[in-house]
Amino acid sequence: MTRIIQIVSVLLVLLIGGAWGAAWFGRGPGESVSDAFLRSIARLTGGDMPAPSAGGIQLAQGVSLGGPFTLVDHTGRTVTDRDFAGRPLLVYFGFTYCPDVCPTELGTIAAALDAMGPAGERVTPILVTIDPERDTPAALADYVSRFHPRMIGLTGSAEQVAAAARAYRVYYARVRPRDSTDYLMDHSSFIYFVGPDGRVRSLFRPETTPEAIAAAITSQLRAL
């Protein structure tokens, strides 16, 4: 069974990596790689992704993100998606050794929640690592505390992390920079707004402002 999971994981990484490469070379004029990638994924599932707006990328009809997972939080406690049932979430997949993109996006999440005022207290911010080999619960506990006091860090086995990434269709792969003895993780970089039912309601592409995220989530919270 472990061998099968490994093969499926490799095939998934190759598929998503191919979609990312296709997005890079096939993006339209003025279209970001992230938006082109999401559009490619939507086509693979039979949907068609509408143009992004300042309020986030709305999922096309028939496209579903999110779902069950089993991971370990930054206190060392095993948690599942059921532990977050009924709670709106802002979820980001990244890693603690990330030099720039992850800290920027996590800072954006924190700023967006602060900008929402009391409404922001309804939303739980979560970082799911895509580097479980180095991101232990202790490492995550120190890291997430730097961004927001309510931010939760989630890790787990390589198989558990891969399963969570599949549910959210997150691309990630280990890369080793030239002349370096250590590795980094290449990964997609969306912020996911997850509804109380555990399904992604909208995505926010990299460099979306905290104000835009705060406004979009506040609007959606009114409808929940």
PDB file of C-alpha atoms in Angstrom:
ATOM      1  CA  MET A   1       0.000   0.000   0.000  1.00  0.00           C
ATOM      2  CA  THR A   2       2.833   2.410   0.861  1.00  0.00           C
ATOM      3  CA  ARG A   3       4.394   1.725  -2.536  1.00  0.00           C
ATOM      4  CA  ILE A   4       1.115   2.509  -4.272  1.00  0.00           C
ATOM      5  CA  ILE A   5       0.770   5.774  -2.348  1.00  0.00           C
ATOM      6  CA  GLN A   6       4.322   6.737  -3.333  1.00  0.00           C
ATOM      7  CA  ILE A   7       3.646   6.022  -7.008  1.00  0.00           C
ATOM      8  CA  VAL A   8       0.388   7.977  -6.947  1.00  0.00           C
ATOM      9  CA  SER A   9       2.118  10.878  -5.193  1.00  0.00           C
ATOM     10  CA  VAL A  10       4.884  10.965  -7.822  1.00  0.00           C
ATOM     11  CA  LEU A  11       2.340  10.874 -10.648  1.00  0.00           C
ATOM     12  CA  LEU A  12       0.379  13.693  -9.023  1.00  0.00           C
ATOM     13  CA  VAL A  13       3.499  15.838  -8.657  1.00  0.00           C
ATOM     14  CA  LEU A  14       4.373  15.196 -12.316  1.00  0.00           C
ATOM     15  CA  LEU A  15       0.830  16.072 -13.418  1.00  0.00           C
ATOM     16  CA  ILE A  16       0.677  19.280 -11.426  1.00  0.00           C
ATOM     17  CA  GLY A  17       4.240  20.161 -12.435  1.00  0.00           C
ATOM     18  CA  GLY A  18       3.253  19.721 -16.072  1.00  0.00           C
ATOM     19  CA  ALA A  19       0.215  21.951 -15.572  1.00  0.00           C
ATOM     20  CA  TRP A  20       2.438  24.581 -13.949  1.00  0.00           C
ATOM     21  CA  GLY A  21       4.853  24.438 -16.873  1.00  0.00           C
ATOM     22  CA  ALA A  22       1.982  24.654 -19.361  1.00  0.00           C
ATOM     23  CA  ALA A  23       0.643  27.658 -17.473  1.00  0.00           C
ATOM     24  CA  TRP A  24       4.049  29.361 -17.656  1.00  0.00           C
ATOM     25  CA  PHE A  25       4.340  28.983 -21.417  1.00  0.00           C
ATOM     26  CA  GLY A  26       0.627  29.225 -22.269  1.00  0.00           C
ATOM     27  CA  ARG A  27      -0.499  32.192 -20.209  1.00  0.00           C
ATOM     28  CA  GLY A  28      -2.295  34.988 -21.984  1.00  0.00           C
ATOM     29  CA  PRO A  29      -1.139  38.604 -22.260  1.00  0.00           C
ATOM     30  CA  GLY A  30      -1.172  40.180 -18.810  1.00  0.00           C
ATOM     31  CA  GLU A  31      -2.141  36.911 -17.142  1.00  0.00           C
ATOM     32  CA  SER A  32      -0.113  35.776 -14.135  1.00  0.00           C
ATOM     33  CA  VAL A  33       1.354  32.276 -13.969  1.00  0.00           C
ATOM     34  CA  SER A  34      -0.790  31.546 -10.903  1.00  0.00           C
ATOM     35  CA  ASP A  35      -4.017  32.440 -12.688  1.00  0.00           C
ATOM     36  CA  ALA A  36      -3.037  30.453 -15.768  1.00  0.00           C
ATOM     37  CA  PHE A  37      -2.178  27.470 -13.564  1.00  0.00           C
ATOM     38  CA  LEU A  38      -5.550  27.560 -11.830  1.00  0.00           C
ATOM     39  CA  ARG A  39      -7.287  27.852 -15.191  1.00  0.00           C
ATOM     40  CA  SER A  40      -5.394  24.763 -16.413  1.00  0.00           C
ATOM     41  CA  ILE A  41      -6.413  22.789 -13.325  1.00  0.00           C
ATOM     42  CA  ALA A  42     -10.031  23.791 -13.815  1.00  0.00           C
ATOM     43  CA  ARG A  43      -9.940  22.540 -17.393  1.00  0.00           C
ATOM     44  CA  LEU A  44      -8.540  19.202 -16.240  1.00  0.00           C
ATOM     45  CA  THR A  45     -11.602  18.795 -14.029  1.00  0.00           C
ATOM     46  CA  GLY A  46     -14.046  19.813 -16.734  1.00  0.00           C
ATOM     47  CA  GLY A  47     -14.644  23.314 -15.424  1.00  0.00           C
ATOM     48  CA  ASP A  48     -13.742  26.735 -16.725  1.00  0.00           C
ATOM     49  CA  MET A  49     -12.195  29.294 -14.415  1.00  0.00           C
ATOM     50  CA  PRO A  50     -13.593  32.823 -14.618  1.00  0.00           C
ATOM     51  CA  ALA A  51     -11.337  35.850 -14.642  1.00  0.00           C
ATOM     52  CA  PRO A  52      -9.948  36.733 -11.195  1.00  0.00           C
ATOM     53  CA  SER A  53     -11.322  39.747  -9.385  1.00  0.00           C
ATOM     54  CA  ALA A  54     -10.109  41.900  -6.525  1.00  0.00           C
ATOM     55  CA  GLY A  55     -12.334  39.840  -4.251  1.00  0.00           C
ATOM     56  CA  GLY A  56     -10.488  36.626  -4.973  1.00  0.00           C
ATOM     57  CA  ILE A  57     -10.792  33.877  -7.578  1.00  0.00           C
ATOM     58  CA  GLN A  58     -14.210  32.266  -7.438  1.00  0.00           C
ATOM     59  CA  LEU A  59     -14.251  28.545  -8.126  1.00  0.00           C
ATOM     60  CA  ALA A  60     -15.894  27.400 -11.330  1.00  0.00           C
ATOM     61  CA  GLN A  61     -19.005  25.285 -11.185  1.00  0.00           C
ATOM     62  CA  GLY A  62     -18.045  21.648 -10.692  1.00  0.00           C
ATOM     63  CA  VAL A  63     -14.595  22.473  -9.266  1.00  0.00           C
ATOM     64  CA  SER A  64     -14.220  21.464  -5.625  1.00  0.00           C
ATOM     65  CA  LEU A  65     -11.230  22.088  -3.369  1.00  0.00           C
ATOM     66  CA  GLY A  66     -10.646  21.011   0.203  1.00  0.00           C
ATOM     67  CA  GLY A  67     -11.715  17.867   1.986  1.00  0.00           C
ATOM     68  CA  PRO A  68     -10.760  15.383   4.697  1.00  0.00           C
ATOM     69  CA  PHE A  69      -7.253  15.354   6.154  1.00  0.00           C
ATOM     70  CA  THR A  70      -5.351  14.015   9.145  1.00  0.00           C
ATOM     71  CA  LEU A  71      -2.347  16.050  10.305  1.00  0.00           C
ATOM     72  CA  VAL A  72      -0.460  17.066  13.450  1.00  0.00           C
ATOM     73  CA  ASP A  73      -0.733  20.586  14.844  1.00  0.00           C
ATOM     74  CA  HIS A  74       2.101  22.689  16.259  1.00  0.00           C
ATOM     75  CA  THR A  75       1.376  21.421  19.779  1.00  0.00           C
ATOM     76  CA  GLY A  76       1.925  17.810  18.687  1.00  0.00           C
ATOM     77  CA  ARG A  77      -1.775  16.913  18.716  1.00  0.00           C
ATOM     78  CA  THR A  78      -3.249  14.835  15.885  1.00  0.00           C
ATOM     79  CA  VAL A  79      -6.102  16.750  14.231  1.00  0.00           C
ATOM     80  CA  THR A  80      -8.472  16.118  11.346  1.00  0.00           C
ATOM     81  CA  ASP A  81     -10.686  18.323   9.233  1.00  0.00           C
ATOM     82  CA  ARG A  82     -13.494  17.532  11.695  1.00  0.00           C
ATOM     83  CA  ASP A  83     -11.676  19.512  14.390  1.00  0.00           C
ATOM     84  CA  PHE A  84     -12.234  22.633  12.301  1.00  0.00           C
ATOM     85  CA  ALA A  85     -15.837  21.910  11.288  1.00  0.00           C
ATOM     86  CA  GLY A  86     -18.075  24.960  11.539  1.00  0.00           C
ATOM     87  CA  ARG A  87     -15.151  27.393  11.507  1.00  0.00           C
ATOM     88  CA  PRO A  88     -14.167  29.605   8.553  1.00  0.00           C
ATOM     89  CA  LEU A  89     -10.465  29.196   7.768  1.00  0.00           C
ATOM     90  CA  LEU A  90      -7.708  30.979   5.876  1.00  0.00           C
ATOM     91  CA  VAL A  91      -5.311  28.255   4.751  1.00  0.00           C
ATOM     92  CA  TYR A  92      -1.856  28.581   3.210  1.00  0.00           C
ATOM     93  CA  PHE A  93       0.540  25.805   2.133  1.00  0.00           C
ATOM     94  CA  GLY A  94       4.190  26.743   2.630  1.00  0.00           C
ATOM     95  CA  PHE A  95       7.263  25.956   4.737  1.00  0.00           C
ATOM     96  CA  THR A  96       9.344  27.562   7.453  1.00  0.00           C
ATOM     97  CA  TYR A  97      12.576  27.665   5.415  1.00  0.00           C
ATOM     98  CA  CYS A  98      10.856  29.710   2.692  1.00  0.00           C
ATOM     99  CA  PRO A  99      13.023  32.802   2.114  1.00  0.00           C
ATOM    100  CA  ASP A 100      10.435  35.325   0.964  1.00  0.00           C
ATOM    101  CA  VAL A 101       7.065  34.287  -0.501  1.00  0.00           C
ATOM    102  CA  CYS A 102       5.714  32.402   2.527  1.00  0.00           C
ATOM    103  CA  PRO A 103       6.558  35.105   5.090  1.00  0.00           C
ATOM    104  CA  THR A 104       4.980  37.695   2.808  1.00  0.00           C
ATOM    105  CA  GLU A 105       1.738  35.753   2.343  1.00  0.00           C
ATOM    106  CA  LEU A 106       1.470  34.785   6.021  1.00  0.00           C
ATOM    107  CA  GLY A 107       2.004  38.425   6.940  1.00  0.00           C
ATOM    108  CA  THR A 108      -0.783  39.309   4.508  1.00  0.00           C
ATOM    109  CA  ILE A 109      -3.119  36.827   6.201  1.00  0.00           C
ATOM    110  CA  ALA A 110      -2.355  38.321   9.619  1.00  0.00           C
ATOM    111  CA  ALA A 111      -2.863  41.875   8.358  1.00  0.00           C
ATOM    112  CA  ALA A 112      -6.149  40.922   6.687  1.00  0.00           C
ATOM    113  CA  LEU A 113      -7.521  39.421   9.911  1.00  0.00           C
ATOM    114  CA  ASP A 114      -6.473  42.487  11.880  1.00  0.00           C
ATOM    115  CA  ALA A 115      -8.121  44.740   9.274  1.00  0.00           C
ATOM    116  CA  MET A 116     -11.400  42.861   9.724  1.00  0.00           C
ATOM    117  CA  GLY A 117     -11.641  43.857  13.375  1.00  0.00           C
ATOM    118  CA  PRO A 118     -13.985  41.704  15.513  1.00  0.00           C
ATOM    119  CA  ALA A 119     -15.162  39.798  12.412  1.00  0.00           C
ATOM    120  CA  GLY A 120     -11.622  38.531  11.941  1.00  0.00           C
ATOM    121  CA  GLU A 121     -11.880  36.589  15.208  1.00  0.00           C
ATOM    122  CA  ARG A 122     -14.306  34.211  13.485  1.00  0.00           C
ATOM    123  CA  VAL A 123     -11.610  33.119  11.018  1.00  0.00           C
ATOM    124  CA  THR A 124      -8.804  30.700  11.943  1.00  0.00           C
ATOM    125  CA  PRO A 125      -5.489  31.154  10.063  1.00  0.00           C
ATOM    126  CA  ILE A 126      -3.639  27.927   9.219  1.00  0.00           C
ATOM    127  CA  LEU A 127      -0.230  27.126   7.729  1.00  0.00           C
ATOM    128  CA  VAL A 128       0.095  23.605   6.312  1.00  0.00           C
ATOM    129  CA  THR A 129       3.733  22.733   5.697  1.00  0.00           C
ATOM    130  CA  ILE A 130       4.801  21.092   2.453  1.00  0.00           C
ATOM    131  CA  ASP A 131       8.190  20.297   4.047  1.00  0.00           C
ATOM    132  CA  PRO A 132       7.333  17.864   6.865  1.00  0.00           C
ATOM    133  CA  GLU A 133      10.887  16.519   6.984  1.00  0.00           C
ATOM    134  CA  ARG A 134      12.141  19.746   8.560  1.00  0.00           C
ATOM    135  CA  ASP A 135       8.934  21.343   9.833  1.00  0.00           C
ATOM    136  CA  THR A 136       8.360  19.560  13.109  1.00  0.00           C
ATOM    137  CA  PRO A 137       5.590  20.696  15.467  1.00  0.00           C
ATOM    138  CA  ALA A 138       8.176  22.590  17.539  1.00  0.00           C
ATOM    139  CA  ALA A 139       9.555  24.371  14.471  1.00  0.00           C
ATOM    140  CA  LEU A 140       6.037  25.321  13.370  1.00  0.00           C
ATOM    141  CA  ALA A 141       5.100  26.537  16.856  1.00  0.00           C
ATOM    142  CA  ASP A 142       7.967  29.015  16.828  1.00  0.00           C
ATOM    143  CA  TYR A 143       7.310  30.049  13.235  1.00  0.00           C
ATOM    144  CA  VAL A 144       3.548  30.688  13.267  1.00  0.00           C
ATOM    145  CA  SER A 145       3.784  32.653  16.528  1.00  0.00           C
ATOM    146  CA  ARG A 146       5.739  35.300  14.622  1.00  0.00           C
ATOM    147  CA  PHE A 147       2.759  36.097  12.393  1.00  0.00           C
ATOM    148  CA  HIS A 148      -0.471  35.832  14.388  1.00  0.00           C
ATOM    149  CA  PRO A 149      -1.291  34.609  17.906  1.00  0.00           C
ATOM    150  CA  ARG A 150      -4.140  32.428  16.613  1.00  0.00           C
ATOM    151  CA  MET A 151      -2.295  30.947  13.642  1.00  0.00           C
ATOM    152  CA  ILE A 152      -2.129  27.146  13.640  1.00  0.00           C
ATOM    153  CA  GLY A 153       0.723  25.180  12.086  1.00  0.00           C
ATOM    154  CA  LEU A 154       0.015  21.733  10.658  1.00  0.00           C
ATOM    155  CA  THR A 155       2.503  19.028   9.689  1.00  0.00           C
ATOM    156  CA  GLY A 156       2.488  15.223   9.570  1.00  0.00           C
ATOM    157  CA  SER A 157       4.015  12.349   7.675  1.00  0.00           C
ATOM    158  CA  ALA A 158       4.973  12.797   4.030  1.00  0.00           C
ATOM    159  CA  GLU A 159       1.889  10.770   3.074  1.00  0.00           C
ATOM    160  CA  GLN A 160      -0.446  12.835   5.247  1.00  0.00           C
ATOM    161  CA  VAL A 161       0.865  16.104   3.850  1.00  0.00           C
ATOM    162  CA  ALA A 162       0.596  14.783   0.287  1.00  0.00           C
ATOM    163  CA  ALA A 163      -3.029  13.798   0.900  1.00  0.00           C
ATOM    164  CA  ALA A 164      -3.893  17.267   2.210  1.00  0.00           C
ATOM    165  CA  ALA A 165      -2.104  18.891  -0.733  1.00  0.00           C
ATOM    166  CA  ARG A 166      -4.063  16.708  -3.172  1.00  0.00           C
ATOM    167  CA  ALA A 167      -7.345  17.809  -1.600  1.00  0.00           C
ATOM    168  CA  TYR A 168      -6.402  21.437  -2.221  1.00  0.00           C
ATOM    169  CA  ARG A 169      -4.587  20.702  -5.515  1.00  0.00           C
ATOM    170  CA  VAL A 170      -1.395  22.237  -4.241  1.00  0.00           C
ATOM    171  CA  TYR A 171       1.733  21.846  -6.337  1.00  0.00           C
ATOM    172  CA  TYR A 172       5.034  21.362  -4.505  1.00  0.00           C
ATOM    173  CA  ALA A 173       8.411  19.833  -5.285  1.00  0.00           C
ATOM    174  CA  ARG A 174      11.850  19.764  -3.694  1.00  0.00           C
ATOM    175  CA  VAL A 175      14.507  21.762  -5.533  1.00  0.00           C
ATOM    176  CA  ARG A 176      18.191  22.229  -4.803  1.00  0.00           C
ATOM    177  CA  PRO A 177      19.665  25.597  -5.803  1.00  0.00           C
ATOM    178  CA  ARG A 178      22.979  25.524  -7.632  1.00  0.00           C
ATOM    179  CA  ASP A 179      26.008  25.522  -5.322  1.00  0.00           C
ATOM    180  CA  SER A 180      23.819  24.807  -2.282  1.00  0.00           C
ATOM    181  CA  THR A 181      23.994  21.865   0.093  1.00  0.00           C
ATOM    182  CA  ASP A 182      20.423  22.430   1.281  1.00  0.00           C
ATOM    183  CA  TYR A 183      17.108  22.306  -0.542  1.00  0.00           C
ATOM    184  CA  LEU A 184      14.106  24.564  -0.993  1.00  0.00           C
ATOM    185  CA  MET A 185      10.497  23.778  -1.889  1.00  0.00           C
ATOM    186  CA  ASP A 186       8.937  25.043  -5.090  1.00  0.00           C
ATOM    187  CA  HIS A 187       5.186  25.381  -4.591  1.00  0.00           C
ATOM    188  CA  SER A 188       2.000  27.108  -5.660  1.00  0.00           C
ATOM    189  CA  SER A 189       1.130  30.054  -3.438  1.00  0.00           C
ATOM    190  CA  PHE A 190      -2.605  30.631  -3.072  1.00  0.00           C
ATOM    191  CA  ILE A 191      -4.433  31.651   0.089  1.00  0.00           C
ATOM    192  CA  TYR A 192      -7.591  29.551   0.498  1.00  0.00           C
ATOM    193  CA  PHE A 193     -10.732  30.823   2.200  1.00  0.00           C
ATOM    194  CA  VAL A 194     -12.494  27.738   3.534  1.00  0.00           C
ATOM    195  CA  GLY A 195     -16.114  27.797   4.632  1.00  0.00           C
ATOM    196  CA  PRO A 196     -17.537  26.117   7.749  1.00  0.00           C
ATOM    197  CA  ASP A 197     -18.368  23.074   5.601  1.00  0.00           C
ATOM    198  CA  GLY A 198     -14.663  22.473   4.877  1.00  0.00           C
ATOM    199  CA  ARG A 199     -14.878  23.456   1.223  1.00  0.00           C
ATOM    200  CA  VAL A 200     -12.882  26.252  -0.389  1.00  0.00           C
ATOM    201  CA  ARG A 201     -15.086  29.242  -1.187  1.00  0.00           C
ATOM    202  CA  SER A 202     -12.492  31.400  -2.924  1.00  0.00           C
ATOM    203  CA  LEU A 203      -8.766  31.748  -3.590  1.00  0.00           C
ATOM    204  CA  PHE A 204      -6.467  34.726  -3.277  1.00  0.00           C
ATOM    205  CA  ARG A 205      -3.500  34.849  -5.590  1.00  0.00           C
ATOM    206  CA  PRO A 206      -0.037  35.969  -4.434  1.00  0.00           C
ATOM    207  CA  GLU A 207       0.369  39.672  -3.683  1.00  0.00           C
ATOM    208  CA  THR A 208      -3.354  40.257  -3.111  1.00  0.00           C
ATOM    209  CA  THR A 209      -3.523  43.102  -0.593  1.00  0.00           C
ATOM    210  CA  PRO A 210      -4.699  42.534   2.982  1.00  0.00           C
ATOM    211  CA  GLU A 211      -7.434  45.107   2.404  1.00  0.00           C
ATOM    212  CA  ALA A 212      -8.820  43.202  -0.589  1.00  0.00           C
ATOM    213  CA  ILE A 213      -8.777  39.921   1.314  1.00  0.00           C
ATOM    214  CA  ALA A 214     -10.410  41.500   4.367  1.00  0.00           C
ATOM    215  CA  ALA A 215     -13.185  43.048   2.262  1.00  0.00           C
ATOM    216  CA  ALA A 216     -13.880  39.813   0.372  1.00  0.00           C
ATOM    217  CA  ILE A 217     -13.990  37.634   3.484  1.00  0.00           C
ATOM    218  CA  THR A 218     -16.104  40.106   5.431  1.00  0.00           C
ATOM    219  CA  SER A 219     -18.630  40.054   2.610  1.00  0.00           C
ATOM    220  CA  GLN A 220     -18.699  36.254   2.537  1.00  0.00           C
ATOM    221  CA  LEU A 221     -19.002  35.975   6.312  1.00  0.00           C
ATOM    222  CA  ARG A 222     -22.245  37.926   6.173  1.00  0.00           C
ATOM    223  CA  ALA A 223     -23.718  35.175   4.007  1.00  0.00           C
ATOM    224  CA  LEU A 224     -22.639  32.306   6.285  1.00  0.00           C
TER     225      LEU A 224
END
